[in-house]
């Protein structure tokens, strides 16, 4: 089908304002490589399955071009005119839309995306970023420590607020609501936010340390905006949003609102596995992370390699590096390592990712045999030991909370 080959030009040089996408592709039977990459470029820009009587030179001029093929990868360049600045849903409807369902492809994965300065200029990026969070928290030299009360859903407002208080006094910096705890009848968002932030103030007074609540506002967009205003009203500094289940439109609206409210945004990536896990088909977490940073997540979950959820070492490290890489005016996003972490495997995490991260542990804290405060203490002790280059075994001799965690989990890697 020759019209697809019009979207392949291996001599084409992308212009500085183009967006460039890297895809991994597998053609279906009897579809040549050029036909396959032509189809991807065509269907994700302004072509279709047949020639058109309405195709004019000025329209053909802004078509995408497959310009580099290194099987199983292809790079496709997109003239900026194809996109609406500042509109991520439209970007994805183009470069991650119909193409995943084309019969001519057996598999397709959007691996990476490179934005031009002009495109990036239409986004805010993180309001605080890593430096801003360190300034806000006054935690300069160590990883930020977060936990999430477990069981993840079921606690009443009172129970949740009480556990949060005990976690803060035990030594964590951040307490978050879990990704699927929003405003169930027994834990109304407004009542809980007010109660938890009261407990936070109490814990700050008693510990002399800054403490923070990552309130999950995930809901219908107007409701998320309302919840963000309420967090601000109660003295909160952060909100949390499941940016993929909330959707990019909701996330962009929330980011604009948080600019006015001066609220930092913690991004949970629930749903990502449905797109990122299959190495042959879907969208890479790297691509999703770049979009999350562009819109303006101050923090983003990136995985652990050795925790309970999948994530290859080079991918997790690549994610961390990408969130930190210079990108015009866009601040770096703080990587969050979470998912099956417990004190016994913290040394591995810090060795792999360094200290400019947030370490988040739920079960690894709330499962400590000595209780809630001890769980928080043990997590903090494992970080202190690692930064002081003391083995956990030695450090635990004088820290019973860490010793209890090591007795229960050792250095086991949960599955
Ligand atoms: C971790 C967690 C987080 C995961 C999300 C959970 O709890 O709260 O949602 O880390 O995965 O619900 O599993 P645990 P990721 O510490 O008890 O595992 O960080 O990979 O996005
Ligand atoms: Mg969770």
Coordinates of C-alpha atoms and ligand atoms in Angstrom, one line a residue:
X1 CA 0.0 0.0 0.0
X2 CA 2.2 2.9 -1.3
X3 CA 0.5 5.7 0.6
X4 CA 2.1 4.3 3.8
X5 CA 5.6 4.5 2.3
X6 CA 5.1 8.2 2.0
X7 CA 5.5 8.3 5.8
X8 CA 9.0 6.6 5.6
X9 CA 12.0 8.7 4.8
X10 CA 15.4 7.3 6.0
X11 CA 17.2 10.4 4.8
X12 CA 14.9 12.8 6.7
X13 CA 16.5 15.1 9.3
X14 CA 14.1 16.0 12.1
X15 CA 13.7 19.7 12.7
X16 CA 14.6 21.2 16.1
X17 CA 10.9 21.8 16.9
X18 CA 9.8 18.2 16.0
X19 CA 8.8 15.6 18.7
X20 CA 10.6 12.3 18.3
X21 CA 9.2 9.0 19.4
X22 CA 10.9 5.6 19.6
X23 CA 8.8 2.6 19.1
X24 CA 9.5 -1.1 19.4
X25 CA 7.4 -2.9 16.7
X26 CA 6.7 -6.3 15.3
X27 CA 5.0 -6.5 11.9
X28 CA 2.2 -9.0 11.3
X29 CA 2.6 -11.7 8.7
X30 CA 3.2 -10.4 5.1
X31 CA 3.7 -6.9 6.2
X32 CA 7.2 -5.5 5.3
X33 CA 9.2 -3.5 7.8
X34 CA 8.7 -0.3 5.7
X35 CA 5.0 -0.9 5.4
X36 CA 4.8 -1.4 9.2
X37 CA 6.7 1.7 10.2
X38 CA 4.9 3.7 7.5
X39 CA 1.6 2.6 9.1
X40 CA 2.7 3.7 12.6
X41 CA 3.8 7.1 11.3
X42 CA 0.7 7.5 9.1
X43 CA -1.9 6.5 11.7
X44 CA -0.3 8.5 14.5
X45 CA -0.1 11.7 12.4
X46 CA -2.4 12.5 9.5
X47 CA -2.6 9.4 7.2
X48 CA -5.1 6.6 6.9
X49 CA -5.6 3.3 5.1
X50 CA -6.2 4.7 1.7
X51 CA -5.2 7.6 -0.6
X52 CA -7.3 10.7 -0.1
X53 CA -8.7 13.2 -2.6
X54 CA -8.4 16.0 0.0
X55 CA -4.7 15.5 0.6
X56 CA -3.0 18.9 -0.2
X57 CA 0.7 19.8 -0.1
X58 CA 0.4 21.8 3.1
X59 CA -1.2 18.9 4.8
X60 CA 1.2 16.3 3.5
X61 CA 4.1 18.6 4.7
X62 CA 3.2 18.0 8.4
X63 CA 3.0 14.3 8.2
X64 CA 5.2 12.2 10.5
X65 CA 8.2 10.4 9.1
X66 CA 9.8 7.1 10.1
X67 CA 13.4 8.2 9.7
X68 CA 15.5 5.6 11.5
X69 CA 15.0 1.9 11.7
X70 CA 17.1 -0.3 13.9
X71 CA 15.0 -3.5 14.3
X72 CA 13.0 -4.0 16.4
X73 CA 13.0 -0.2 17.0
X74 CA 11.9 2.7 14.8
X75 CA 12.3 6.4 15.4
X76 CA 9.5 8.6 14.1
X77 CA 9.6 12.4 13.9
X78 CA 6.5 14.5 14.3
X79 CA 6.3 18.2 13.1
X80 CA 5.1 20.4 16.0
X81 CA 2.1 21.6 14.0
X82 CA 0.5 18.1 14.6
X83 CA 0.1 19.0 18.3
X84 CA -1.8 21.4 20.5
X85 CA 0.7 22.9 22.9
X86 CA 0.0 22.2 26.6
X87 CA -2.4 19.3 25.8
X88 CA -1.2 15.9 26.9
X89 CA -4.4 14.0 26.2
X90 CA -4.2 15.1 22.5
X91 CA -0.5 14.2 22.4
X92 CA -1.4 10.7 23.5
X93 CA -4.4 10.4 21.2
X94 CA -1.8 10.9 18.4
X95 CA 1.3 9.0 19.3
X96 CA -0.4 6.4 21.5
X97 CA -3.8 6.2 20.0
X98 CA -5.1 4.0 17.1
X99 CA -1.7 2.6 16.4
X100 CA -1.8 0.1 19.2
X101 CA -4.8 -1.6 17.6
X102 CA -3.5 -1.9 14.0
X103 CA -3.8 -5.3 12.4
X104 CA -0.6 -4.8 10.5
X105 CA 1.3 -4.9 13.7
X106 CA 1.6 -7.9 16.0
X107 CA 3.1 -5.8 18.8
X108 CA 3.9 -2.2 19.4
X109 CA 5.4 -0.4 22.4
X110 CA 6.0 3.3 22.8
X111 CA 9.5 3.2 24.4
X112 CA 10.6 6.9 24.7
X113 CA 9.7 10.4 23.6
X114 CA 11.9 13.5 23.0
X115 CA 10.2 16.9 23.3
X116 CA 11.3 20.0 21.6
X117 CA 11.9 23.2 23.6
X118 CA 8.8 24.8 22.1
X119 CA 6.6 22.0 23.2
X120 CA 8.2 21.8 26.7
X121 CA 7.7 25.6 27.1
X122 CA 3.9 25.0 27.2
X123 CA 4.1 23.1 30.5
X124 CA 4.8 24.1 34.1
X125 CA 6.7 21.1 35.3
X126 CA 7.1 20.5 39.1
X127 CA 6.3 23.6 41.2
X128 CA 8.8 22.5 43.9
X129 CA 11.0 19.7 42.5
X130 CA 13.7 18.1 44.5
X131 CA 15.3 21.3 45.8
X132 CA 11.9 22.8 46.7
X133 CA 10.9 19.6 48.6
X134 CA 14.2 19.6 50.5
X135 CA 13.7 23.3 51.4
X136 CA 10.1 22.7 52.5
X137 CA 10.9 19.6 54.6
X138 CA 14.2 20.9 55.9
X139 CA 15.6 17.4 55.2
X140 CA 18.8 18.1 53.3
X141 CA 21.2 15.2 53.5
X142 CA 19.2 11.9 53.7
X143 CA 16.4 10.2 51.7
X144 CA 12.9 11.4 52.6
X145 CA 11.0 8.8 54.6
X146 CA 7.4 8.0 53.8
X147 CA 5.0 5.3 54.9
X148 CA 1.4 4.4 54.3
X149 CA -0.8 3.1 57.0
X150 CA -1.8 -0.5 56.3
X151 CA -4.3 -2.3 55.9
X152 CA -4.6 0.0 52.9
X153 CA -8.4 0.5 53.2
X154 CA -10.7 -0.2 56.2
X155 CA -9.4 2.0 58.9
X156 CA -11.9 4.6 60.2
X157 CA -10.9 8.3 60.3
X158 CA -9.9 8.0 63.9
X159 CA -7.9 4.9 63.5
X160 CA -6.1 6.3 60.5
X161 CA -5.3 9.6 62.2
X162 CA -4.0 7.8 65.3
X163 CA -1.7 5.5 63.2
X164 CA -0.5 8.5 61.3
X165 CA 0.4 10.3 64.5
X166 CA 2.3 7.3 65.8
X167 CA 4.2 6.9 62.5
X168 CA 5.2 10.6 62.6
X169 CA 6.4 10.4 66.2
X170 CA 8.2 7.2 65.3
X171 CA 10.3 9.1 62.8
X172 CA 8.9 9.2 59.3
X173 CA 8.6 12.5 57.4
X174 CA 5.6 11.7 55.3
X175 CA 2.4 9.7 55.8
X176 CA 0.4 9.0 52.7
X177 CA -3.1 7.6 52.1
X178 CA -3.0 4.5 49.9
X179 CA -3.8 4.6 46.2
X180 CA -7.3 3.2 46.7
X181 CA -8.2 5.1 49.9
X182 CA -10.1 8.2 48.9
X183 CA -13.4 8.9 50.7
X184 CA -15.1 5.6 51.6
X185 CA -18.0 6.1 54.0
X186 CA -15.9 5.1 57.1
X187 CA -13.1 7.4 56.1
X188 CA -14.6 10.6 54.6
X189 CA -11.9 12.6 52.9
X190 CA -12.8 15.9 54.6
X191 CA -13.1 14.6 58.1
X192 CA -10.0 12.5 57.7
X193 CA -7.9 15.3 56.2
X194 CA -8.8 17.6 59.0
X195 CA -8.1 15.0 61.7
X196 CA -4.8 13.8 60.2
X197 CA -3.4 17.3 59.8
X198 CA -4.3 18.0 63.5
X199 CA -2.3 14.9 64.4
X200 CA 0.5 16.1 62.1
X201 CA 0.7 19.4 64.0
X202 CA 0.8 17.5 67.3
X203 CA 3.6 15.2 66.0
X204 CA 5.6 18.2 64.8
X205 CA 5.4 19.9 68.2
X206 CA 6.5 16.7 70.0
X207 CA 9.3 15.8 67.6
X208 CA 10.5 19.3 66.6
X209 CA 10.6 18.0 63.0
X210 CA 8.6 19.0 60.0
X211 CA 6.0 16.3 59.2
X212 CA 3.8 16.0 56.0
X213 CA 0.6 14.4 54.9
X214 CA 0.2 13.1 51.3
X215 CA -3.6 13.3 51.0
X216 CA -4.9 11.3 48.1
X217 CA -7.4 13.6 46.3
X218 CA -8.0 11.1 43.4
X219 CA -11.6 11.6 42.3
X220 CA -13.7 13.3 39.5
X221 CA -11.8 16.4 38.5
X222 CA -14.0 19.1 40.1
X223 CA -14.0 17.1 43.3
X224 CA -10.2 16.8 43.2
X225 CA -9.9 20.6 43.0
X226 CA -12.3 20.9 45.9
X227 CA -10.2 18.4 47.9
X228 CA -7.0 20.3 47.1
X229 CA -8.5 23.5 48.4
X230 CA -9.5 21.7 51.6
X231 CA -6.0 20.3 52.2
X232 CA -4.7 23.9 51.8
X233 CA -7.4 25.2 54.2
X234 CA -6.3 22.6 56.8
X235 CA -2.7 23.6 56.5
X236 CA -1.4 20.8 54.3
X237 CA 1.5 21.3 51.9
X238 CA 1.1 18.2 49.6
X239 CA -1.6 16.4 47.8
X240 CA -1.3 12.9 46.3
X241 CA -3.0 11.9 43.0
X242 CA -3.1 8.6 41.1
X243 CA -2.3 10.4 38.0
X244 CA -3.1 7.6 35.6
X245 CA -6.5 6.6 37.0
X246 CA -7.4 10.2 37.4
X247 CA -6.3 10.8 33.8
X248 CA -4.1 13.4 32.3
X249 CA -6.8 16.0 32.0
X250 CA -7.6 15.7 35.7
X251 CA -3.9 15.8 36.5
X252 CA -3.3 18.9 34.4
X253 CA -6.3 20.7 36.0
X254 CA -5.0 19.8 39.4
X255 CA -1.5 21.0 38.6
X256 CA -2.8 24.4 37.6
X257 CA -4.9 24.6 40.8
X258 CA -1.9 23.6 42.9
X259 CA 0.1 26.4 41.4
X260 CA -2.4 28.9 42.9
X261 CA -2.6 26.9 46.2
X262 CA 1.2 26.4 46.4
X263 CA 0.7 22.7 47.0
X264 CA 3.3 20.1 46.1
X265 CA 2.1 17.0 44.1
X266 CA 3.0 13.4 45.0
X267 CA 2.3 11.1 42.0
X268 CA 1.2 7.5 42.5
X269 CA 1.3 5.5 39.3
X270 CA -1.5 2.9 40.0
X271 CA -2.6 1.4 36.6
X272 CA 0.8 1.8 35.0
X273 CA 1.4 -2.0 35.0
X274 CA -1.4 -2.5 32.5
X275 CA 0.6 -0.5 30.0
X276 CA 4.2 -0.8 31.0
X277 CA 4.7 -4.4 32.0
X278 CA 4.7 -6.2 28.6
X279 CA 8.1 -5.6 27.0
X280 CA 6.6 -6.0 23.6
X281 CA 3.4 -4.0 23.7
X282 CA 2.1 -0.9 25.5
X283 CA 3.8 2.2 26.8
X284 CA 7.1 2.3 28.8
X285 CA 7.1 3.8 32.3
X286 CA 9.9 6.1 31.0
X287 CA 7.4 7.7 28.6
X288 CA 4.8 8.0 31.4
X289 CA 7.4 9.4 33.8
X290 CA 8.4 12.1 31.2
X291 CA 4.8 13.1 30.8
X292 CA 4.3 13.2 34.6
X293 CA 7.3 15.4 35.1
X294 CA 6.3 17.7 32.2
X295 CA 2.9 18.3 33.7
X296 CA 4.4 18.8 37.1
X297 CA 4.6 15.9 39.6
X298 CA 7.0 16.9 42.4
X299 CA 7.5 13.2 43.3
X300 CA 6.9 10.0 41.3
X301 CA 7.0 6.3 42.2
X302 CA 9.6 4.5 40.1
X303 CA 9.9 1.0 41.7
X304 CA 12.4 -1.0 43.7
X305 CA 13.8 -3.8 41.6
X306 CA 13.8 -6.1 44.6
X307 CA 10.4 -5.3 46.1
X308 CA 7.1 -7.0 45.3
X309 CA 6.4 -5.3 42.0
X310 CA 8.2 -5.9 38.7
X311 CA 10.8 -3.4 37.4
X312 CA 14.2 -4.2 35.9
X313 CA 17.3 -2.6 37.5
X314 CA 18.4 -0.7 34.4
X315 CA 14.8 0.6 33.9
X316 CA 14.5 1.9 37.5
X317 CA 17.9 3.6 37.3
X318 CA 17.0 5.0 33.9
X319 CA 13.8 6.3 35.3
X320 CA 15.6 8.1 38.2
X321 CA 18.1 9.6 35.8
X322 CA 15.4 10.8 33.4
X323 CA 13.5 12.5 36.2
X324 CA 16.7 14.4 37.1
X325 CA 18.0 15.1 33.6
X326 CA 18.1 18.8 32.5
X327 CA 15.0 19.6 30.5
X328 CA 14.9 23.4 29.8
X329 CA 13.0 25.2 32.6
X330 CA 11.5 21.9 34.0
X331 CA 12.6 21.1 37.5
X332 CA 13.7 17.6 38.5
X333 CA 11.0 15.3 40.0
X334 CA 11.9 13.4 43.2
X335 CA 11.9 9.6 42.6
X336 CA 10.0 7.5 45.1
X337 CA 11.1 3.9 45.7
X338 CA 8.3 1.8 47.1
X339 CA 6.6 -1.5 46.9
X340 CA 7.5 -4.3 49.2
X341 CA 10.3 -2.4 50.9
X342 CA 11.4 -3.2 54.5
X343 CA 14.4 -2.1 56.6
X344 CA 16.5 -5.2 55.6
X345 CA 16.7 -4.2 51.9
X346 CA 17.2 -0.5 52.3
X347 CA 20.9 -0.7 51.8
X348 CA 20.3 -2.2 48.4
X349 CA 17.9 0.6 47.5
X350 CA 20.3 3.4 48.6
X351 CA 23.2 1.8 46.9
X352 CA 21.2 1.6 43.6
X353 CA 19.5 5.0 43.7
X354 CA 21.5 7.2 46.1
X355 CA 20.0 9.5 48.7
X356 CA 18.1 12.0 46.5
X357 CA 15.0 9.8 46.7
X358 CA 11.9 9.2 48.9
X359 CA 11.8 5.8 50.4
X360 CA 8.2 4.6 51.0
X361 CA 7.3 1.5 53.0
X362 CA 3.9 0.3 54.2
X363 CA 4.0 -3.3 55.2
X364 CA 7.6 -3.0 56.0
X365 CA 6.7 -0.5 58.8
X366 CA 3.3 -1.5 59.9
X367 CA 4.4 -5.2 60.0
X368 CA 7.1 -4.6 62.6
X369 CA 6.6 -7.1 65.5
X370 CA 7.2 -4.3 68.0
X371 CA 4.3 -2.1 66.6
X372 CA 3.7 1.1 64.7
X373 CA 6.2 3.5 66.3
X374 CA 8.9 0.7 66.2
X375 CA 8.2 0.1 62.5
X376 CA 8.8 3.8 61.7
X377 CA 11.9 3.8 63.9
X378 CA 13.3 0.7 62.3
X379 CA 12.9 2.2 58.8
X380 CA 14.7 5.3 59.9
X381 CA 17.4 3.3 61.6
X382 CA 18.1 1.3 58.5
X383 CA 18.6 4.5 56.5
X384 CA 20.8 6.0 59.3
X385 CA 22.9 2.8 59.4
X386 CA 23.3 2.8 55.6
X387 CA 24.3 6.4 55.4
X388 CA 26.8 5.9 58.2
X389 CA 28.2 2.8 56.3
X390 CA 27.4 0.6 59.3
X391 CA 25.9 -2.9 58.6
X392 CA 22.3 -3.3 59.7
X393 CA 23.4 -6.3 61.8
X394 CA 25.8 -4.2 63.8
X395 CA 23.4 -1.2 64.0
X396 CA 20.6 -3.5 65.2
X397 CA 22.6 -4.5 68.2
X398 CA 21.8 -1.1 69.8
X399 CA 18.5 -0.6 68.0
X400 CA 15.8 -3.1 69.1
X401 CA 13.3 -1.9 66.5
X402 CA 15.6 -2.6 63.6
X403 CA 16.6 -5.9 65.2
X404 CA 12.9 -6.9 65.3
X405 CA 12.5 -6.1 61.6
X406 CA 15.6 -8.1 60.7
X407 CA 14.4 -11.0 62.8
X408 CA 11.1 -11.0 60.9
X409 CA 12.2 -10.3 57.3
X410 CA 16.0 -10.5 57.3
X411 CA 17.1 -9.2 53.8
X412 CA 14.4 -11.2 52.0
X413 CA 13.0 -9.9 48.8
X414 CA 9.1 -10.0 48.9
X415 CA 7.2 -11.5 46.0
Ligands
LIG1 C1 3.4 0.0 48.9 C2 2.1 0.6 48.2 C3 2.4 1.3 47.0 C4 3.3 0.6 46.0 C5 2.9 1.1 44.5 C6 1.1 -0.6 47.9 O1 3.0 -0.6 50.0 O2 1.4 1.4 49.1 O3 1.1 1.6 46.4 O4 4.6 1.0 46.2 O5 3.8 0.5 43.6 O6 0.0 -0.3 48.1 O7 1.6 -1.6 47.5 P1 4.0 -1.7 50.6 P2 4.9 1.4 42.9 O8 5.2 -0.9 51.2 O9 3.3 -2.4 51.8 O10 4.4 -2.6 49.6 O11 5.6 2.2 44.0 O12 5.8 0.5 42.2 O13 4.2 2.3 42.0
LIG2 MG1 -0.2 1.7 47.9

